Short mmCIF file of C-alpha atoms in Angstrom, two decimals:
data_model
loop_
_atom_site.label_atom_id
_atom_site.label_comp_id
_atom_site.label_asym_id
_atom_site.label_seq_id
_atom_site.Cartn_x
_atom_site.Cartn_y
_atom_site.Cartn_z
CA UNK A 1 -1.35 -15.71 11.04
CA UNK A 2 -0.34 -13.02 11.72
CA UNK A 3 -3.80 -11.51 12.24
CA UNK A 4 -4.91 -8.02 13.25
CA UNK A 5 -3.59 -8.21 16.86
CA UNK A 6 -0.13 -9.31 15.70
CA UNK A 7 0.03 -6.62 13.03
CA UNK A 8 -1.18 -3.93 15.44
CA UNK A 9 1.31 -5.11 18.07
CA UNK A 10 4.06 -4.80 15.47
CA UNK A 11 2.89 -1.34 14.40
CA UNK A 12 2.89 -0.03 17.96
CA UNK A 13 6.29 -1.54 18.65
CA UNK A 14 8.13 -0.17 15.62
CA UNK A 15 6.41 3.23 15.37
CA UNK A 16 8.55 5.10 17.90
CA UNK A 17 11.74 3.89 16.18
CA UNK A 18 10.64 4.81 12.67
CA UNK A 19 8.47 7.93 12.64
CA UNK A 20 10.69 10.98 12.12
CA UNK A 21 13.60 8.74 11.15
CA UNK A 22 14.95 8.36 7.63
CA UNK A 23 15.44 5.21 5.58
CA UNK A 24 18.99 5.60 4.26
CA UNK A 25 18.68 2.62 1.95
CA UNK A 26 17.22 -0.85 1.67
CA UNK A 27 18.87 -4.25 1.42
CA UNK A 28 16.68 -6.75 -0.43
CA UNK A 29 18.22 -10.21 -0.38
CA UNK A 30 15.27 -11.96 -1.98
CA UNK A 31 12.63 -10.19 -4.09
CA UNK A 32 10.64 -13.41 -4.53
CA UNK A 33 7.96 -13.02 -1.93
CA UNK A 34 4.26 -13.58 -2.72
CA UNK A 35 4.69 -10.64 -5.11
CA UNK A 36 8.10 -9.27 -6.16
CA UNK A 37 9.36 -6.52 -3.86
CA UNK A 38 8.48 -3.17 -5.46
CA UNK A 39 11.27 -1.48 -7.42
CA UNK A 40 10.61 1.75 -5.50
CA UNK A 41 11.59 -0.05 -2.29
CA UNK A 42 14.78 -1.34 -3.86
CA UNK A 43 15.73 2.21 -4.86
CA UNK A 44 14.72 3.98 -1.64
CA UNK A 45 17.20 6.66 -0.58
CA UNK A 46 17.07 8.97 2.46
CA UNK A 47 13.27 8.87 2.70
CA UNK A 48 11.67 10.41 5.78
CA UNK A 49 9.07 8.22 7.51
CA UNK A 50 6.07 10.41 8.32
CA UNK A 51 3.80 7.83 9.95
CA UNK A 52 3.15 4.11 10.49
CA UNK A 53 -0.47 3.07 10.12
CA UNK A 54 -2.43 -0.16 9.86
CA UNK A 55 -5.41 -1.05 7.70
CA UNK A 56 -6.78 -4.57 8.19
CA UNK A 57 -3.65 -6.78 8.22
CA UNK A 58 -1.56 -4.32 6.20
CA UNK A 59 1.20 -2.18 7.68
CA UNK A 60 1.38 1.19 5.93
CA UNK A 61 4.56 3.27 5.96
CA UNK A 62 3.77 6.84 4.97
CA UNK A 63 6.67 8.52 3.17
CA UNK A 64 6.80 11.92 1.49
CA UNK A 65 6.14 10.65 -2.03
CA UNK A 66 4.24 7.42 -1.44
CA UNK A 67 3.44 4.46 0.79
CA UNK A 68 5.07 1.12 1.53
CA UNK A 69 2.41 -1.58 1.96
CA UNK A 70 3.59 -4.58 3.99
CA UNK A 71 1.71 -7.82 4.54
CA UNK A 72 3.34 -10.32 6.90
CA UNK A 73 1.79 -13.34 5.18
CA UNK A 74 1.74 -16.61 7.10
CA UNK A 75 5.07 -16.40 8.87
CA UNK A 76 6.51 -12.89 8.57
CA UNK A 77 7.70 -10.57 11.31
CA UNK A 78 9.53 -7.26 11.65
CA UNK A 79 12.23 -6.63 14.22
CA UNK A 80 14.22 -3.57 15.22
CA UNK A 81 17.97 -4.24 15.39
CA UNK A 82 20.06 -1.74 17.33
CA UNK A 83 23.27 -2.93 15.65
CA UNK A 84 24.26 -4.93 12.60
CA UNK A 85 23.58 -8.64 12.83
CA UNK A 86 24.42 -11.37 10.36
CA UNK A 87 21.43 -12.01 8.10
CA UNK A 88 20.12 -15.57 8.24
CA UNK A 89 18.43 -17.63 5.53
CA UNK A 90 14.94 -16.17 5.94
CA UNK A 91 15.95 -12.54 6.58
CA UNK A 92 14.85 -11.10 3.25
CA UNK A 93 14.73 -7.31 3.69
CA UNK A 94 16.51 -4.69 5.79
CA UNK A 95 15.62 -1.01 5.98
CA UNK A 96 18.77 0.75 7.19
CA UNK A 97 17.84 3.84 9.20
CA UNK A 98 19.68 7.13 9.56
CA UNK A 99 20.34 6.55 13.27
CA UNK A 100 22.05 3.22 12.59
CA UNK A 101 19.17 0.97 13.55
CA UNK A 102 17.80 -1.62 11.13
CA UNK A 103 14.25 -2.78 10.50
CA UNK A 104 14.56 -6.44 9.45
CA UNK A 105 11.87 -8.48 7.71
CA UNK A 106 11.97 -12.25 8.25
CA UNK A 107 9.59 -14.61 6.46
CA UNK A 108 10.34 -18.36 6.27
CA UNK A 109 7.37 -19.19 4.01
CA UNK A 110 7.63 -16.03 1.86
CA UNK A 111 3.85 -15.48 1.66
CA UNK A 112 4.20 -11.86 2.73
CA UNK A 113 4.82 -8.93 0.40
CA UNK A 114 6.20 -5.38 0.16
CA UNK A 115 4.42 -3.17 -2.34
CA UNK A 116 4.47 0.53 -3.22
CA UNK A 117 1.51 2.88 -3.64
CA UNK A 118 1.56 6.46 -4.87
CA UNK A 119 -2.09 6.88 -3.83
CA UNK A 120 -3.09 4.61 -0.99
CA UNK A 121 -6.84 5.22 -0.99
CA UNK A 122 -7.30 4.08 -4.60
CA UNK A 123 -5.07 1.03 -4.25
CA UNK A 124 -6.82 -2.25 -5.20
CA UNK A 125 -5.96 -3.80 -1.82
CA UNK A 126 -7.74 -1.01 0.06
CA UNK A 127 -10.91 -0.13 -1.80
CA UNK A 128 -13.10 -3.12 -0.85
CA UNK A 129 -12.17 -3.43 2.82
CA UNK A 130 -14.86 -3.38 5.50
CA UNK A 131 -14.65 -1.39 8.73
CA UNK A 132 -11.98 -1.82 11.38
CA UNK A 133 -13.41 -3.97 14.21
CA UNK A 134 -11.99 -1.69 16.90
CA UNK A 135 -13.39 1.48 15.32
CA UNK A 136 -16.66 3.23 16.10
CA UNK A 137 -17.84 2.42 12.57
CA UNK A 138 -18.06 -1.23 13.56
CA UNK A 139 -21.10 -1.32 15.83
CA UNK A 140 -24.35 -3.19 16.48
CA UNK A 141 -26.37 -1.17 13.97
CA UNK A 142 -23.84 -1.81 11.21
CA UNK A 143 -23.63 -5.56 11.84
CA UNK A 144 -27.41 -5.95 12.14
CA UNK A 145 -27.81 -4.24 8.78
CA UNK A 146 -25.19 -6.43 7.09
CA UNK A 147 -26.67 -9.60 8.64
CA UNK A 148 -30.14 -9.13 7.13
CA UNK A 149 -31.18 -12.06 4.92
CA UNK A 150 -27.67 -13.57 4.92
CA UNK A 151 -27.92 -17.34 4.47
CA UNK A 152 -24.25 -18.14 5.02
CA UNK A 153 -22.68 -19.57 8.21
CA UNK A 154 -21.54 -17.02 10.76
CA UNK A 155 -17.86 -18.02 10.97
CA UNK A 156 -16.85 -17.63 7.30
CA UNK A 157 -19.03 -14.51 7.15
CA UNK A 158 -17.05 -12.89 9.97
CA UNK A 159 -13.83 -13.78 8.17
CA UNK A 160 -14.92 -11.90 5.03
CA UNK A 161 -12.87 -8.69 4.89
CA UNK A 162 -15.75 -6.94 3.15
CA UNK A 163 -17.82 -7.37 6.33
CA UNK A 164 -15.13 -6.63 8.92
CA UNK A 165 -11.37 -6.75 8.54
CA UNK A 166 -8.64 -8.66 10.28
CA UNK A 167 -10.38 -11.20 12.53
CA UNK A 168 -8.65 -14.30 11.18
CA UNK A 169 -9.29 -17.92 12.03
CA UNK A 170 -7.83 -18.10 15.53
CA UNK A 171 -9.70 -15.12 16.89
CA UNK A 172 -12.99 -15.92 15.15
CA UNK A 173 -13.02 -19.31 16.90
CA UNK A 174 -12.42 -17.62 20.25
CA UNK A 175 -14.97 -14.86 19.59
CA UNK A 176 -17.74 -17.32 18.74
CA UNK A 177 -17.11 -19.34 21.89
CA UNK A 178 -17.22 -16.19 24.01
CA UNK A 179 -20.41 -15.14 22.19
CA UNK A 180 -21.98 -18.61 22.71
CA UNK A 181 -22.75 -18.85 18.98
CA UNK A 182 -22.22 -22.01 16.93
CA UNK A 183 -19.92 -21.32 13.97
CA UNK A 184 -22.41 -23.11 11.70
CA UNK A 185 -25.32 -20.83 12.65
CA UNK A 186 -26.90 -19.05 9.69
CA UNK A 187 -26.22 -15.33 9.95
CA UNK A 188 -29.82 -14.19 9.49
CA UNK A 189 -30.92 -16.35 12.47
CA UNK A 190 -29.04 -14.15 14.95
CA UNK A 191 -31.16 -11.72 16.94
CA UNK A 192 -30.11 -8.23 18.01
CA UNK A 193 -29.13 -9.36 21.51
CA UNK A 194 -26.78 -11.99 20.06
CA UNK A 195 -25.28 -9.51 17.60
CA UNK A 196 -24.78 -6.99 20.39
CA UNK A 197 -22.86 -9.55 22.42
CA UNK A 198 -20.90 -10.58 19.32
CA UNK A 199 -19.71 -7.01 18.73
CA UNK A 200 -18.72 -6.71 22.40
CA UNK A 201 -16.72 -9.97 22.29
CA UNK A 202 -14.98 -9.06 19.02
CA UNK A 203 -13.69 -5.82 20.50
CA UNK A 204 -12.83 -7.37 23.87
CA UNK A 205 -10.89 -10.35 22.50
CA UNK A 206 -8.95 -8.34 19.92
CA UNK A 207 -7.99 -5.72 22.51
CA UNK A 208 -6.95 -8.46 24.93
CA UNK A 209 -4.82 -10.13 22.27
CA UNK A 210 -3.09 -6.83 21.51
CA UNK A 211 -2.45 -6.29 25.22
CA UNK A 212 -0.73 -9.71 25.37
CA UNK A 213 1.41 -9.01 22.31
CA UNK A 214 -0.56 -11.23 19.94
CA UNK A 215 -0.49 -15.01 19.57
CA UNK A 216 2.68 -16.96 18.81
CA UNK A 217 1.98 -20.49 17.58
CA UNK A 218 4.98 -20.93 15.27
CA UNK A 219 6.83 -18.00 13.72
CA UNK A 220 5.37 -14.73 14.96
CA UNK A 221 7.65 -12.54 17.07
CA UNK A 222 7.14 -9.01 18.32
CA UNK A 223 9.42 -6.18 17.18
CA UNK A 224 11.84 -6.91 20.04
CA UNK A 225 12.11 -10.63 19.29
CA UNK A 226 9.76 -11.72 22.07
CA UNK A 227 6.80 -14.03 21.37
CA UNK A 228 3.19 -13.01 21.83
CA UNK A 229 1.53 -14.49 24.89
CA UNK A 230 -2.17 -14.60 24.00
CA UNK A 231 -1.84 -18.29 23.07
CA UNK A 232 -1.91 -18.87 26.84
CA UNK A 233 -5.43 -17.39 26.87
CA UNK A 234 -6.86 -19.44 23.99
CA UNK A 235 -9.87 -21.43 25.17
CA UNK A 236 -10.83 -23.38 22.05
CA UNK A 237 -8.55 -22.90 19.04
CA UNK A 238 -6.24 -25.88 18.49
CA UNK A 239 -7.90 -27.94 21.23
CA UNK A 240 -9.48 -30.82 19.32
CA UNK A 241 -10.66 -33.61 21.68
CA UNK A 242 -9.70 -31.58 24.72
CA UNK A 243 -12.41 -30.62 27.18
CA UNK A 244 -14.07 -27.22 27.21
CA UNK A 245 -12.80 -25.16 30.13
CA UNK A 246 -16.31 -23.76 30.63
CA UNK A 247 -18.46 -26.93 30.72
CA UNK A 248 -16.02 -29.87 30.37
CA UNK A 249 -17.69 -31.05 27.12
CA UNK A 250 -15.31 -32.44 24.49
CA UNK A 251 -14.37 -29.85 21.85
CA UNK A 252 -15.33 -30.64 18.25
CA UNK A 253 -13.32 -29.89 15.10
CA UNK A 254 -14.83 -29.47 11.63
CA UNK A 255 -13.74 -27.78 8.40
CA UNK A 256 -15.47 -24.70 7.03
CA UNK A 257 -14.18 -23.50 3.66
CA UNK A 258 -10.96 -25.43 4.32
CA UNK A 259 -10.38 -23.67 7.65
CA UNK A 260 -10.28 -25.43 11.02
CA UNK A 261 -13.33 -24.64 13.15
CA UNK A 262 -13.40 -25.57 16.84
CA UNK A 263 -16.55 -25.39 18.95
CA UNK A 264 -18.40 -26.71 21.98
CA UNK A 265 -21.88 -28.13 21.30
CA UNK A 266 -22.88 -27.47 24.89
CA UNK A 267 -21.77 -23.83 25.22
CA UNK A 268 -22.55 -22.65 21.69
CA UNK A 269 -26.02 -22.61 20.16
#
């Protein structure tokens, strides 16, 4: 957390406040995030924001002479402040805008980061990423081709950013339930009909999560300080020993590559 829906929700929320606005200066209270805050961000001065994009779980601020790359980590969020507010313990970065508003970055666990890139497309974080799951490039033909002869389990495979970006643990659990596929199924055992349904469910669940403002379990807040509401729609994630809402079978929890995997033996095959 935050995953693709939370990052996309943030991007959509802040874009209208930032694009065409200028960053007068930055206030960096703590450079010690996962990586030190880039020196270019510390020295920013009257930089026009041309666009706000997203790639995978990265927010990308396009400026005239480069890009700010933001990752929200495990607990980060960005909020628009319409007036000055006292910074609290975990409020690490402010971008002060020309119109008086402030973009504030809060991150209790400090696993996020703010980096700078002169050339985004050649940046090491970008070059190995798979397709966006909501794009036309992510389709049945693509996933069938990538699934050939793969002997790994489907859940960790879907969470590999080289296959498809941004799904994350919460949504992969939900997607596999909706697709009626056991998370331990070997990838190459899936037939085209199952892969077709999987692609449909990936797009549907991610779009639904974005519509509900993402999922707030602990720290995530939208740009206006409101929580995301998709946690009210979760059917399986975090529901160990509860009963499946589809068939009333008890939900099972296992670990896959140190990540919590929830599934229903009756609904998923």
